[in-house]
Coordinates of C-alpha atoms in Angstrom, one line a residue:
Chain A
M262 CA 218.6 263.3 10.2
I263 CA 217.2 267.0 8.8
K264 CA 217.1 267.7 5.4
R265 CA 217.8 271.2 4.2
I266 CA 215.0 271.8 2.2
F267 CA 215.2 275.5 1.8
K268 CA 217.4 277.0 -0.7
P269 CA 219.9 279.0 1.4
Q270 CA 219.0 282.2 2.3
R271 CA 221.3 285.0 1.9
Q272 CA 223.8 285.0 5.1
S273 CA 222.3 288.3 6.7
S274 CA 219.0 286.6 6.7
Q275 CA 219.5 284.2 8.9
V276 CA 220.2 286.0 11.3
I277 CA 216.9 286.4 12.9
N278 CA 216.4 283.2 12.7
Y279 CA 219.3 282.1 15.1
V280 CA 218.0 284.9 17.6
V281 CA 215.1 283.5 17.9
L282 CA 215.4 280.2 17.9
T283 CA 218.8 281.1 20.6
L284 CA 215.7 282.4 22.6
A285 CA 213.7 279.7 22.6
L286 CA 216.5 277.3 23.0
L287 CA 217.3 279.6 26.3
F288 CA 213.8 279.3 27.3
A289 CA 214.2 275.1 27.1
L290 CA 217.6 275.3 29.1
G291 CA 217.2 277.9 31.4
P292 CA 215.4 276.5 34.0
L293 CA 217.1 273.2 33.8
V294 CA 220.4 275.4 34.3
V295 CA 218.7 276.7 37.7
L296 CA 218.1 273.3 38.8
G297 CA 221.6 272.1 38.3
F298 CA 223.1 275.2 40.0
N299 CA 220.9 275.1 43.1
S300 CA 221.9 271.3 43.3
V301 CA 225.5 272.6 44.4
K302 CA 224.2 275.6 47.0
S303 CA 224.2 275.5 50.2
T304 CA 220.6 275.6 51.6
A305 CA 221.2 279.0 52.9
E306 CA 223.0 280.2 49.7
A307 CA 220.0 278.6 47.7
M308 CA 217.1 280.7 49.9
A309 CA 220.2 284.2 49.8
N310 CA 220.7 283.4 45.7
P311 CA 217.9 281.3 44.3
L312 CA 218.7 281.7 40.5
G313 CA 222.3 282.9 39.8
P314 CA 225.2 280.3 40.0
P315 CA 226.7 278.9 42.9
R316 CA 229.2 280.8 45.1
E317 CA 230.7 277.4 46.7
I318 CA 229.9 274.1 45.4
H319 CA 228.1 271.5 47.9
L320 CA 228.5 268.1 46.0
E321 CA 227.3 266.6 49.6
N322 CA 223.5 267.7 48.2
Y323 CA 223.7 264.8 46.3
P324 CA 224.1 261.9 48.8
N325 CA 222.2 263.7 51.6
A326 CA 219.3 263.8 48.8
W327 CA 220.0 259.9 48.2
V328 CA 219.4 258.8 51.6
E329 CA 216.4 261.9 52.8
G330 CA 214.6 260.7 49.1
K331 CA 215.3 257.1 50.2
L332 CA 216.1 257.4 46.0
S333 CA 217.7 253.3 46.5
T334 CA 214.6 252.2 47.5
T335 CA 212.5 254.2 44.9
V336 CA 214.9 254.0 42.2
R337 CA 215.2 249.8 42.6
N338 CA 211.2 250.4 42.5
S339 CA 211.2 252.3 39.2
A340 CA 213.6 250.1 37.7
I341 CA 211.4 247.3 38.1
L342 CA 208.7 248.8 36.6
V343 CA 210.3 249.8 33.4
A344 CA 212.0 246.4 33.3
G345 CA 208.9 244.3 33.3
T346 CA 206.9 247.0 31.3
V347 CA 209.4 247.2 28.4
A348 CA 209.8 243.3 28.8
G349 CA 206.4 243.0 28.6
V350 CA 205.2 245.1 25.9
L351 CA 208.3 244.4 23.4
V352 CA 207.2 240.6 23.9
L353 CA 203.2 240.7 24.1
G354 CA 203.4 243.9 21.5
G355 CA 206.0 242.0 19.4
L356 CA 203.6 239.2 19.0
A357 CA 200.7 241.0 17.9
A358 CA 202.6 243.1 15.3
F359 CA 203.8 240.3 14.0
S360 CA 200.4 238.8 13.5
L361 CA 199.0 241.8 12.4
S362 CA 201.3 242.5 9.7
R363 CA 202.4 239.8 8.6
L364 CA 199.9 236.4 9.4
D365 CA 196.5 238.8 8.1
P366 CA 194.2 237.2 10.9
P367 CA 190.7 237.5 9.8
G368 CA 189.0 240.1 11.5
S369 CA 192.2 242.2 12.6
N370 CA 190.7 245.4 11.1
L371 CA 188.7 245.6 14.4
F372 CA 191.5 244.9 17.0
M373 CA 193.3 247.7 15.1
L374 CA 190.6 250.4 15.3
Y375 CA 190.0 249.1 19.1
M376 CA 193.6 250.1 19.5
L377 CA 193.3 253.2 18.1
G378 CA 189.9 254.1 19.4
G379 CA 191.3 253.0 23.1
S380 CA 194.8 255.5 22.9
T381 CA 192.3 257.9 22.9
L382 CA 190.1 256.5 25.7
P383 CA 190.2 259.5 28.9
T384 CA 192.5 257.0 31.5
F385 CA 190.3 258.4 34.3
L386 CA 187.2 256.4 32.9
F387 CA 188.1 252.8 33.4
L388 CA 190.4 253.7 36.4
V389 CA 187.5 253.9 39.0
P390 CA 186.5 251.1 38.2
L391 CA 190.1 249.0 37.5
Y392 CA 191.2 250.6 41.2
S393 CA 188.4 248.6 42.8
L394 CA 189.5 245.2 40.7
W395 CA 192.9 245.8 41.2
R396 CA 191.9 245.6 45.6
I397 CA 189.4 242.7 44.9
L398 CA 192.5 240.9 43.0
G399 CA 195.0 242.0 45.9
L400 CA 197.1 244.1 42.8
V401 CA 196.8 247.2 44.7
D402 CA 200.2 248.1 46.2
T403 CA 201.9 245.6 44.5
L404 CA 204.7 246.5 41.5
F405 CA 203.3 243.2 39.5
G406 CA 199.9 245.0 39.3
L407 CA 201.0 248.9 37.6
V408 CA 203.3 246.5 35.6
V409 CA 200.0 245.2 34.4
I410 CA 198.6 248.4 33.7
Y411 CA 201.4 250.2 32.5
I412 CA 201.7 247.2 29.6
A413 CA 197.7 248.1 29.0
L414 CA 199.1 251.4 28.4
N415 CA 201.6 251.5 26.8
S416 CA 200.6 248.2 24.1
P417 CA 198.7 250.3 21.5
F418 CA 201.4 252.5 20.8
A419 CA 204.0 249.6 20.9
I420 CA 201.9 247.8 18.2
F421 CA 201.3 250.8 15.9
L422 CA 205.1 251.6 15.4
L423 CA 206.5 248.1 15.4
R424 CA 203.7 246.8 12.9
S425 CA 205.1 250.1 10.7
Y426 CA 208.2 248.3 10.8
M427 CA 207.3 245.1 10.3
V428 CA 205.2 245.8 7.1
Q429 CA 208.2 247.4 5.4
I430 CA 210.5 244.1 5.6
P431 CA 210.0 242.2 2.0
R432 CA 207.6 239.2 2.2
D433 CA 210.5 237.7 0.4
F434 CA 212.6 237.1 3.1
E435 CA 210.3 234.9 4.7
D436 CA 208.5 233.2 2.4
A437 CA 212.3 232.1 1.6
A438 CA 212.6 230.6 5.7
R439 CA 209.2 229.3 5.5
V440 CA 210.3 227.2 2.0
D441 CA 213.4 226.0 4.3
G442 CA 210.6 224.8 6.9
A443 CA 211.0 227.3 9.2
S444 CA 207.7 227.5 12.1
E445 CA 205.9 231.0 12.2
I446 CA 207.7 231.5 15.4
Q447 CA 211.2 230.8 13.9
V448 CA 210.3 233.2 11.1
L449 CA 209.7 235.9 13.8
T450 CA 213.0 234.9 16.0
K451 CA 215.2 234.2 13.0
V452 CA 213.8 237.0 10.2
I453 CA 211.5 239.7 11.3
L454 CA 213.3 240.1 14.8
P455 CA 217.3 240.9 13.5
L456 CA 215.3 243.4 10.7
A457 CA 213.2 244.9 13.3
W458 CA 214.9 245.7 15.9
P459 CA 215.1 249.5 15.4
G460 CA 211.4 249.3 15.8
F461 CA 212.0 247.5 18.9
L462 CA 214.8 249.9 20.2
T463 CA 212.3 252.9 19.8
V464 CA 209.4 251.5 21.4
G465 CA 211.8 250.3 24.4
L466 CA 213.2 253.7 24.6
V467 CA 209.8 255.4 24.7
T468 CA 208.1 252.9 27.2
A469 CA 211.1 252.8 29.1
L470 CA 210.8 257.1 29.4
G471 CA 207.2 257.1 30.0
V472 CA 207.3 254.5 32.9
W473 CA 209.8 256.2 34.6
G474 CA 207.9 259.8 34.8
E475 CA 204.5 258.0 34.9
F476 CA 202.9 259.6 37.9
Q477 CA 199.0 259.4 37.8
V478 CA 199.0 255.6 37.9
A479 CA 201.0 255.1 40.4
L480 CA 199.6 258.0 42.4
I481 CA 196.7 256.2 42.6
F482 CA 197.6 252.4 43.0
V483 CA 200.4 252.4 45.6
H484 CA 200.0 254.0 48.9
V485 CA 203.0 251.9 50.6
P486 CA 206.5 254.1 50.9
D487 CA 208.6 251.1 50.2
L488 CA 207.0 250.4 46.6
F489 CA 207.0 254.2 45.9
P490 CA 208.6 254.9 42.7
V491 CA 210.7 257.8 42.0
T492 CA 207.7 260.2 40.8
T493 CA 205.3 259.8 44.0
S494 CA 207.9 259.8 46.2
Y495 CA 209.6 262.9 44.8
W496 CA 206.5 264.7 45.0
Y497 CA 206.1 263.5 48.8
F498 CA 209.6 265.0 49.2
T499 CA 209.4 267.8 47.8
T500 CA 206.1 268.7 49.8
R501 CA 208.1 267.9 53.1
Y502 CA 211.7 269.6 52.1
S503 CA 209.8 272.4 50.4
R504 CA 211.8 275.1 51.8
D505 CA 215.2 273.1 51.1
W506 CA 216.0 273.5 47.4
S507 CA 219.5 272.3 47.4
L508 CA 218.4 269.2 48.6
T509 CA 215.0 269.2 46.1
S510 CA 217.4 269.9 43.5
A511 CA 220.0 267.3 43.8
G512 CA 217.1 264.8 44.1
A513 CA 215.7 265.9 40.9
I514 CA 218.9 266.0 38.9
M515 CA 219.7 262.3 40.0
M516 CA 216.4 261.5 38.8
I517 CA 216.5 263.0 35.3
A518 CA 220.2 262.3 34.6
P519 CA 219.6 258.5 33.4
V520 CA 216.9 260.3 30.9
L521 CA 219.4 262.9 30.1
I522 CA 222.1 260.1 29.4
F523 CA 219.9 258.5 27.0
F524 CA 218.2 260.8 25.6
F525 CA 221.3 262.7 24.6
S526 CA 222.9 259.3 23.2
L527 CA 220.0 258.4 21.1
Q528 CA 218.5 261.4 20.3
R529 CA 217.0 260.6 17.1
Q530 CA 215.1 257.4 18.1
F531 CA 213.5 259.2 20.5
I532 CA 212.4 262.1 18.9
E533 CA 211.5 259.8 16.3
G534 CA 209.9 257.3 18.0
L535 CA 207.7 260.1 20.4
T536 CA 206.5 261.8 17.2
Q537 CA 205.4 259.1 15.3
G538 CA 202.0 259.3 16.9
G539 CA 201.1 262.9 15.7
L540 CA 202.9 261.9 12.0
K541 CA 200.7 258.5 11.2
A542 CA 197.9 261.3 10.3
Chain B
M135 CA 199.2 207.8 11.2
T136 CA 199.7 208.0 15.0
R137 CA 197.9 210.4 16.8
L138 CA 201.2 212.2 17.4
Q139 CA 202.0 212.8 13.9
K140 CA 198.0 213.8 12.8
I141 CA 198.4 216.3 16.0
R142 CA 201.5 217.4 14.5
H143 CA 199.9 217.7 11.2
W144 CA 197.4 219.8 12.3
F145 CA 199.7 222.1 13.6
R146 CA 201.1 222.9 10.1
G147 CA 197.9 222.6 8.5
P148 CA 196.2 225.6 7.1
T149 CA 193.6 226.2 9.8
F150 CA 196.4 226.8 12.4
R151 CA 198.2 228.7 10.6
K152 CA 196.2 230.9 8.6
K153 CA 193.5 230.8 11.5
I154 CA 194.3 230.4 15.1
L155 CA 197.9 231.2 15.6
P156 CA 197.5 234.9 14.4
W157 CA 194.6 235.4 16.6
L158 CA 196.6 232.9 19.6
L159 CA 199.6 235.7 19.0
I160 CA 197.1 238.5 19.7
L161 CA 195.1 236.7 22.3
P162 CA 197.8 237.5 25.2
I163 CA 197.8 241.5 25.0
L164 CA 194.1 241.4 24.3
L165 CA 193.8 239.5 27.6
I166 CA 195.4 242.5 29.4
H167 CA 193.6 245.1 27.7
L168 CA 190.1 243.0 28.3
L169 CA 191.4 243.1 32.1
V170 CA 192.8 246.4 32.3
V171 CA 190.6 248.9 30.0
I172 CA 188.0 247.2 28.1
G173 CA 186.3 245.4 31.5
P174 CA 186.6 248.2 33.5
S175 CA 185.2 251.1 30.9
L176 CA 182.4 248.9 30.8
G177 CA 182.2 248.7 33.8
A178 CA 182.0 252.8 34.5
F179 CA 178.9 252.4 32.2
Y180 CA 177.2 250.7 34.7
Y181 CA 178.5 252.3 38.4
S182 CA 177.4 255.9 36.6
L183 CA 174.2 254.8 36.9
T184 CA 174.7 253.9 40.9
D185 CA 176.2 255.1 44.2
W186 CA 179.1 253.1 44.9
S187 CA 182.0 254.1 47.3
G188 CA 184.3 251.5 45.5
I189 CA 183.8 249.0 47.8
G190 CA 181.3 246.6 48.0
A191 CA 178.0 246.3 46.8
A192 CA 176.4 249.6 44.3
D193 CA 173.2 251.0 44.7
F194 CA 171.5 251.5 41.2
I195 CA 170.1 255.3 41.2
G196 CA 169.5 255.3 37.5
L197 CA 170.5 258.7 35.7
D198 CA 170.7 260.6 39.7
N199 CA 174.3 261.3 39.3
F200 CA 174.0 262.9 36.0
R201 CA 171.5 264.5 37.0
T202 CA 173.5 265.8 39.9
L203 CA 176.2 266.4 37.8
V204 CA 174.6 269.5 35.6
E205 CA 173.7 271.0 38.9
D206 CA 177.4 270.8 40.7
T207 CA 179.0 274.5 40.9
N208 CA 182.4 272.5 41.1
F209 CA 181.8 270.2 37.9
R210 CA 180.6 273.6 36.2
K211 CA 184.1 275.4 37.3
A212 CA 185.8 272.2 36.0
F213 CA 184.5 272.0 33.1
S214 CA 184.7 276.2 32.0
N215 CA 188.2 275.6 33.5
N216 CA 188.6 272.6 31.1
M217 CA 187.3 275.1 28.1
V218 CA 189.8 278.1 28.6
W219 CA 192.6 275.1 29.0
S220 CA 191.9 274.3 25.2
A221 CA 191.5 277.5 24.6
F222 CA 195.3 277.9 25.5
F223 CA 196.6 274.9 24.5
L224 CA 194.9 275.1 20.6
T225 CA 196.4 278.6 20.3
V226 CA 199.7 279.3 22.5
P227 CA 201.7 276.3 21.4
F228 CA 200.5 276.4 17.7
V229 CA 202.0 280.0 17.5
L230 CA 205.2 279.5 19.0
A231 CA 205.5 275.7 17.4
L232 CA 204.8 277.2 13.9
V233 CA 207.3 280.2 14.4
V234 CA 210.2 278.3 15.8
A235 CA 209.8 275.3 13.4
S236 CA 209.7 277.2 10.2
L237 CA 212.6 279.2 11.7
L238 CA 214.8 276.4 12.0
A239 CA 213.4 274.8 8.8
G240 CA 215.5 277.5 7.3
L241 CA 218.5 277.2 8.8
R242 CA 222.0 276.0 7.6
R243 CA 224.1 274.7 10.3
G244 CA 223.1 273.9 14.0
A245 CA 219.5 272.4 13.5
M246 CA 220.0 269.1 14.7
F247 CA 221.3 271.0 18.0
Y248 CA 218.2 273.3 18.2
R249 CA 215.9 270.8 17.6
A250 CA 217.2 268.7 20.3
T251 CA 217.8 271.2 22.7
I252 CA 214.1 272.8 22.2
F253 CA 212.5 269.3 22.5
L254 CA 214.3 268.6 25.7
P255 CA 211.8 269.3 27.8
Y256 CA 209.1 267.0 26.7
V257 CA 211.2 264.4 28.2
L258 CA 211.3 265.4 31.7
P259 CA 209.0 263.7 34.6
S260 CA 206.1 265.9 35.1
V261 CA 207.2 266.0 38.9
I262 CA 210.1 267.5 38.0
T263 CA 208.9 270.0 35.8
A264 CA 206.3 271.1 38.5
S265 CA 208.5 271.2 40.9
I266 CA 211.3 273.5 38.9
W267 CA 208.1 275.8 38.1
S268 CA 206.7 276.2 41.3
N269 CA 210.1 277.7 42.5
L270 CA 210.5 280.2 39.4
M271 CA 207.3 280.9 40.3
N272 CA 207.6 281.3 44.4
P273 CA 206.6 285.3 44.9
R274 CA 209.6 285.4 47.9
L275 CA 212.2 283.4 46.4
G276 CA 211.2 283.2 42.1
I277 CA 212.1 285.3 38.9
G278 CA 209.5 287.7 39.9
A279 CA 211.0 288.7 42.8
Q280 CA 214.6 288.7 41.6
L281 CA 213.3 291.0 38.5
A282 CA 211.7 293.3 41.9
K283 CA 214.9 293.7 43.2
L284 CA 216.0 295.3 40.1
G285 CA 213.6 297.6 39.8
I286 CA 211.1 295.4 37.5
P287 CA 208.6 295.2 39.6
F288 CA 205.5 294.2 37.7
L289 CA 206.3 290.0 37.9
N290 CA 206.2 290.1 41.2
R291 CA 203.2 288.4 42.2
A292 CA 202.1 284.8 43.4
F293 CA 200.7 283.6 40.0
L294 CA 200.1 279.9 41.7
G295 CA 198.4 281.4 44.8
N296 CA 196.1 283.5 42.9
P297 CA 193.1 282.7 41.7
D298 CA 192.9 285.1 38.5
T299 CA 196.0 284.0 37.0
V300 CA 196.2 280.3 38.6
L301 CA 195.2 278.4 35.7
L302 CA 197.2 280.1 33.0
S303 CA 200.3 279.8 35.1
V304 CA 199.7 276.1 35.3
A305 CA 198.9 276.0 31.7
F306 CA 201.9 277.7 31.0
I307 CA 203.8 275.2 32.8
D308 CA 202.5 272.9 31.0
N309 CA 203.4 273.9 27.4
W310 CA 206.8 275.0 28.8
H311 CA 207.2 271.0 28.8
F312 CA 204.8 270.6 25.8
W313 CA 205.5 273.0 23.0
G314 CA 209.1 271.7 21.9
F315 CA 207.0 268.2 21.1
L316 CA 204.6 270.3 18.6
M317 CA 207.3 272.0 17.2
V318 CA 209.4 268.5 16.3
L319 CA 206.1 267.9 14.4
F320 CA 205.9 270.6 12.7
L321 CA 209.8 270.5 11.7
A322 CA 208.9 266.8 10.2
A323 CA 206.2 267.4 8.4
M324 CA 207.4 270.7 6.7
Q325 CA 210.7 268.6 5.5
N326 CA 208.2 266.5 3.5
I327 CA 207.0 269.4 1.5
P328 CA 208.5 269.4 -2.0
P329 CA 211.1 272.0 -2.5
D330 CA 210.4 273.3 -5.9
L331 CA 207.3 274.5 -4.3
Y332 CA 209.4 277.4 -2.5
D333 CA 211.4 277.9 -5.7
S334 CA 207.8 278.5 -7.6
A335 CA 206.8 281.1 -5.0
K336 CA 210.6 282.7 -5.0
I337 CA 209.9 282.9 -9.2
D338 CA 206.6 284.4 -8.0
G339 CA 207.8 287.0 -5.9
A340 CA 206.9 286.0 -2.5
N341 CA 208.2 287.3 0.5
R342 CA 209.3 285.0 3.5
F343 CA 205.7 285.6 5.3
Q344 CA 204.0 285.1 2.2
E345 CA 205.7 281.7 1.8
F346 CA 204.9 280.6 4.9
W347 CA 201.3 281.4 4.9
H348 CA 200.8 280.1 0.9
V349 CA 203.3 276.9 1.0
T350 CA 204.0 275.9 3.9
I351 CA 200.9 276.3 6.2
P352 CA 199.2 274.3 3.3
G353 CA 201.8 272.1 3.4
I354 CA 201.6 270.9 7.1
R355 CA 198.0 271.1 6.9
P356 CA 197.2 267.6 7.6
T357 CA 199.3 267.2 10.5
L358 CA 198.0 270.9 11.5
L359 CA 194.2 269.5 11.7
F360 CA 195.8 266.3 13.1
M361 CA 197.2 268.0 15.9
F362 CA 194.5 270.3 16.3
M363 CA 192.2 266.9 17.1
M364 CA 194.8 265.3 19.5
I365 CA 195.2 268.5 21.6
A366 CA 191.5 269.2 21.7
I367 CA 191.0 265.8 23.3
W368 CA 193.8 265.9 25.7
S369 CA 193.0 269.5 26.9
F370 CA 189.9 267.4 28.2
L371 CA 192.6 264.5 30.6
V372 CA 194.8 267.1 31.8
F373 CA 196.0 266.0 35.4
D374 CA 199.5 265.9 36.1
Y375 CA 200.6 269.4 36.2
V376 CA 197.1 270.9 37.8
W377 CA 197.3 268.2 41.0
L378 CA 201.1 268.6 41.0
L379 CA 201.0 272.2 41.6
T380 CA 197.7 273.4 43.2
Q381 CA 195.2 270.3 43.0
G382 CA 192.9 272.3 42.0
G383 CA 193.3 275.3 44.3
P384 CA 192.8 277.9 45.7
A385 CA 189.7 277.2 46.1
G386 CA 188.9 275.7 43.1
A387 CA 190.1 278.3 40.6
S388 CA 192.3 275.8 38.8
D389 CA 189.9 273.0 38.9
V390 CA 189.5 270.8 36.2
L391 CA 187.7 267.6 35.1
G392 CA 190.7 265.4 35.7
T393 CA 191.3 266.7 39.7
F394 CA 187.0 267.0 40.1
L395 CA 187.4 263.4 39.2
F396 CA 190.0 261.9 41.1
R397 CA 189.0 264.0 44.3
E398 CA 185.5 262.3 44.2
A399 CA 187.1 259.0 43.7
F400 CA 189.9 258.4 46.1
N401 CA 189.5 261.3 48.6
R402 CA 185.3 261.3 49.0
F403 CA 185.3 257.5 48.0
E404 CA 182.2 258.6 45.5
A405 CA 183.1 256.1 42.8
G406 CA 179.7 256.0 41.0
Y407 CA 179.3 259.7 40.6
A408 CA 183.4 259.8 39.4
S409 CA 182.6 256.9 36.9
A410 CA 179.8 259.3 35.4
I411 CA 182.3 262.3 35.4
G412 CA 184.8 259.7 33.5
L413 CA 181.6 258.8 30.7
T414 CA 181.1 262.7 30.3
M415 CA 184.9 263.3 29.8
S416 CA 184.5 260.3 27.3
F417 CA 181.8 262.1 25.6
F418 CA 183.8 265.1 25.5
A419 CA 186.5 263.0 23.3
I420 CA 183.9 261.1 21.4
L421 CA 182.4 264.6 20.2
I422 CA 185.8 266.1 19.0
I423 CA 186.4 263.1 17.2
G424 CA 183.5 263.0 15.6
L425 CA 182.8 266.5 14.9
F426 CA 186.7 265.9 12.8
G427 CA 184.9 262.7 10.7
F428 CA 182.7 265.2 9.9
L429 CA 184.2 267.8 9.1
R430 CA 185.9 265.3 6.9
R431 CA 183.1 263.7 5.4
R432 CA 182.4 267.5 4.2
G433 CA 185.4 267.2 2.0
W434 CA 188.2 269.0 4.4
E435 CA 190.6 267.0 3.6
I436 CA 191.4 266.1 7.6

């Protein structure tokens, strides 16, 4: 929620706010509107009129882009990557966060420090040796190999966020459960999980978004077209069809549609989740 | 006590509950990190001292890779491009985000709507942002060409094809997607400033600019400085937008350390040399963190 913190100014002095903010809004939305326009133009019209609204609606661009861009394969691959990574991050990150926030493992400060430092490490530092390791293990050109890397890359953020949610839950709740004879695992599933679920939702959303749009690691680790996720596949698609803007625009709209739907329906979780890191300071 | 009871007793006992179980829960993710991040990072230290194609045995050559690196004109070009990139990202998005966040904080209605929409580009995949803008900057069909038809010729140039403009054009595109994120962070920080500070500033007769300068900026200082550090680090890691839009071209004009390293490792199979570049990039990140740590010690309240 946005709290209004300044005393409302006189009506006239707000005009300049709205003017500047609307310009910022148009800057953000304009390119997306053009993308939407181009996605329903014919190829010829996209060349003749590349920025304006369409004169005729060509919805067949969408099924065409779906087929030409091999989206049925790549969407499936990306869905597997998203589901696997989100499940792994929530389960493994949740277990670690529970331990760190509740059970005070001896020496856990060192682990937290590593998580903090490790997340500022350039990924390229370990990607080169990792690629050789993955070759030896037979994990290059597998979705599973990519999921393992994504779990590692997304877990520091997940652990920090989940831990901060769990720390806020009053200890009395779980102590009551322990008095009743609950094991630590039961404390986690019956007490902590139901109370910390907004944290899990946020972590799930942010991780899913990151994996859906991830490019760099996928570019390095997957070279088989049948295993391409939407991102690398779309990039090759745009280089192949660089002169067919209507087709590539329709492909882009289909690729970002799930992102937009989730973003607008769960805006608050998205924005708070994505900005959490910077607010910790 | 039977053996089974003993085991059960031990699992319920303090040693297991207080010492072993906590680490058992951390273990799975720790193992993944050992495999993916920690092990290979340590490997990079060793491989940076070798001549290695990425497959098979690595020949130990001492510091030769680093000697080659300081002489390598491609490295120097990439490094100086990273500096330009840092200079851009430590100014342009900060100014945009500060101005827009402070205007948004003073808004009566519609603030949620503006915030979400301005933030929106941040959630788009980099491939999409790059594809949209490479079309918009197309010299024959993009914005510049369309404005030229209307008689406004000065934007009609090949921004991504010209060595003089390519780097800043890629930075502009990355920033289009990025600055809304910074804006939301600043907005959240501004909302934690106690309102009485603004009231007393008003009583003292401060105008809007003075309010901004003497109340807002000091109020969000921790966030401002933290993001200054993070962006300084991120600037050395940039890869996606440069690779997607130009792959470092034309003729290395937009090459950065990330794309330079990628080519060495995966196109030229100089994995040893690439490890040395990766290590150098990490060194810069540590240097920046160290610098901020030092300033903090000197009482900068970061």
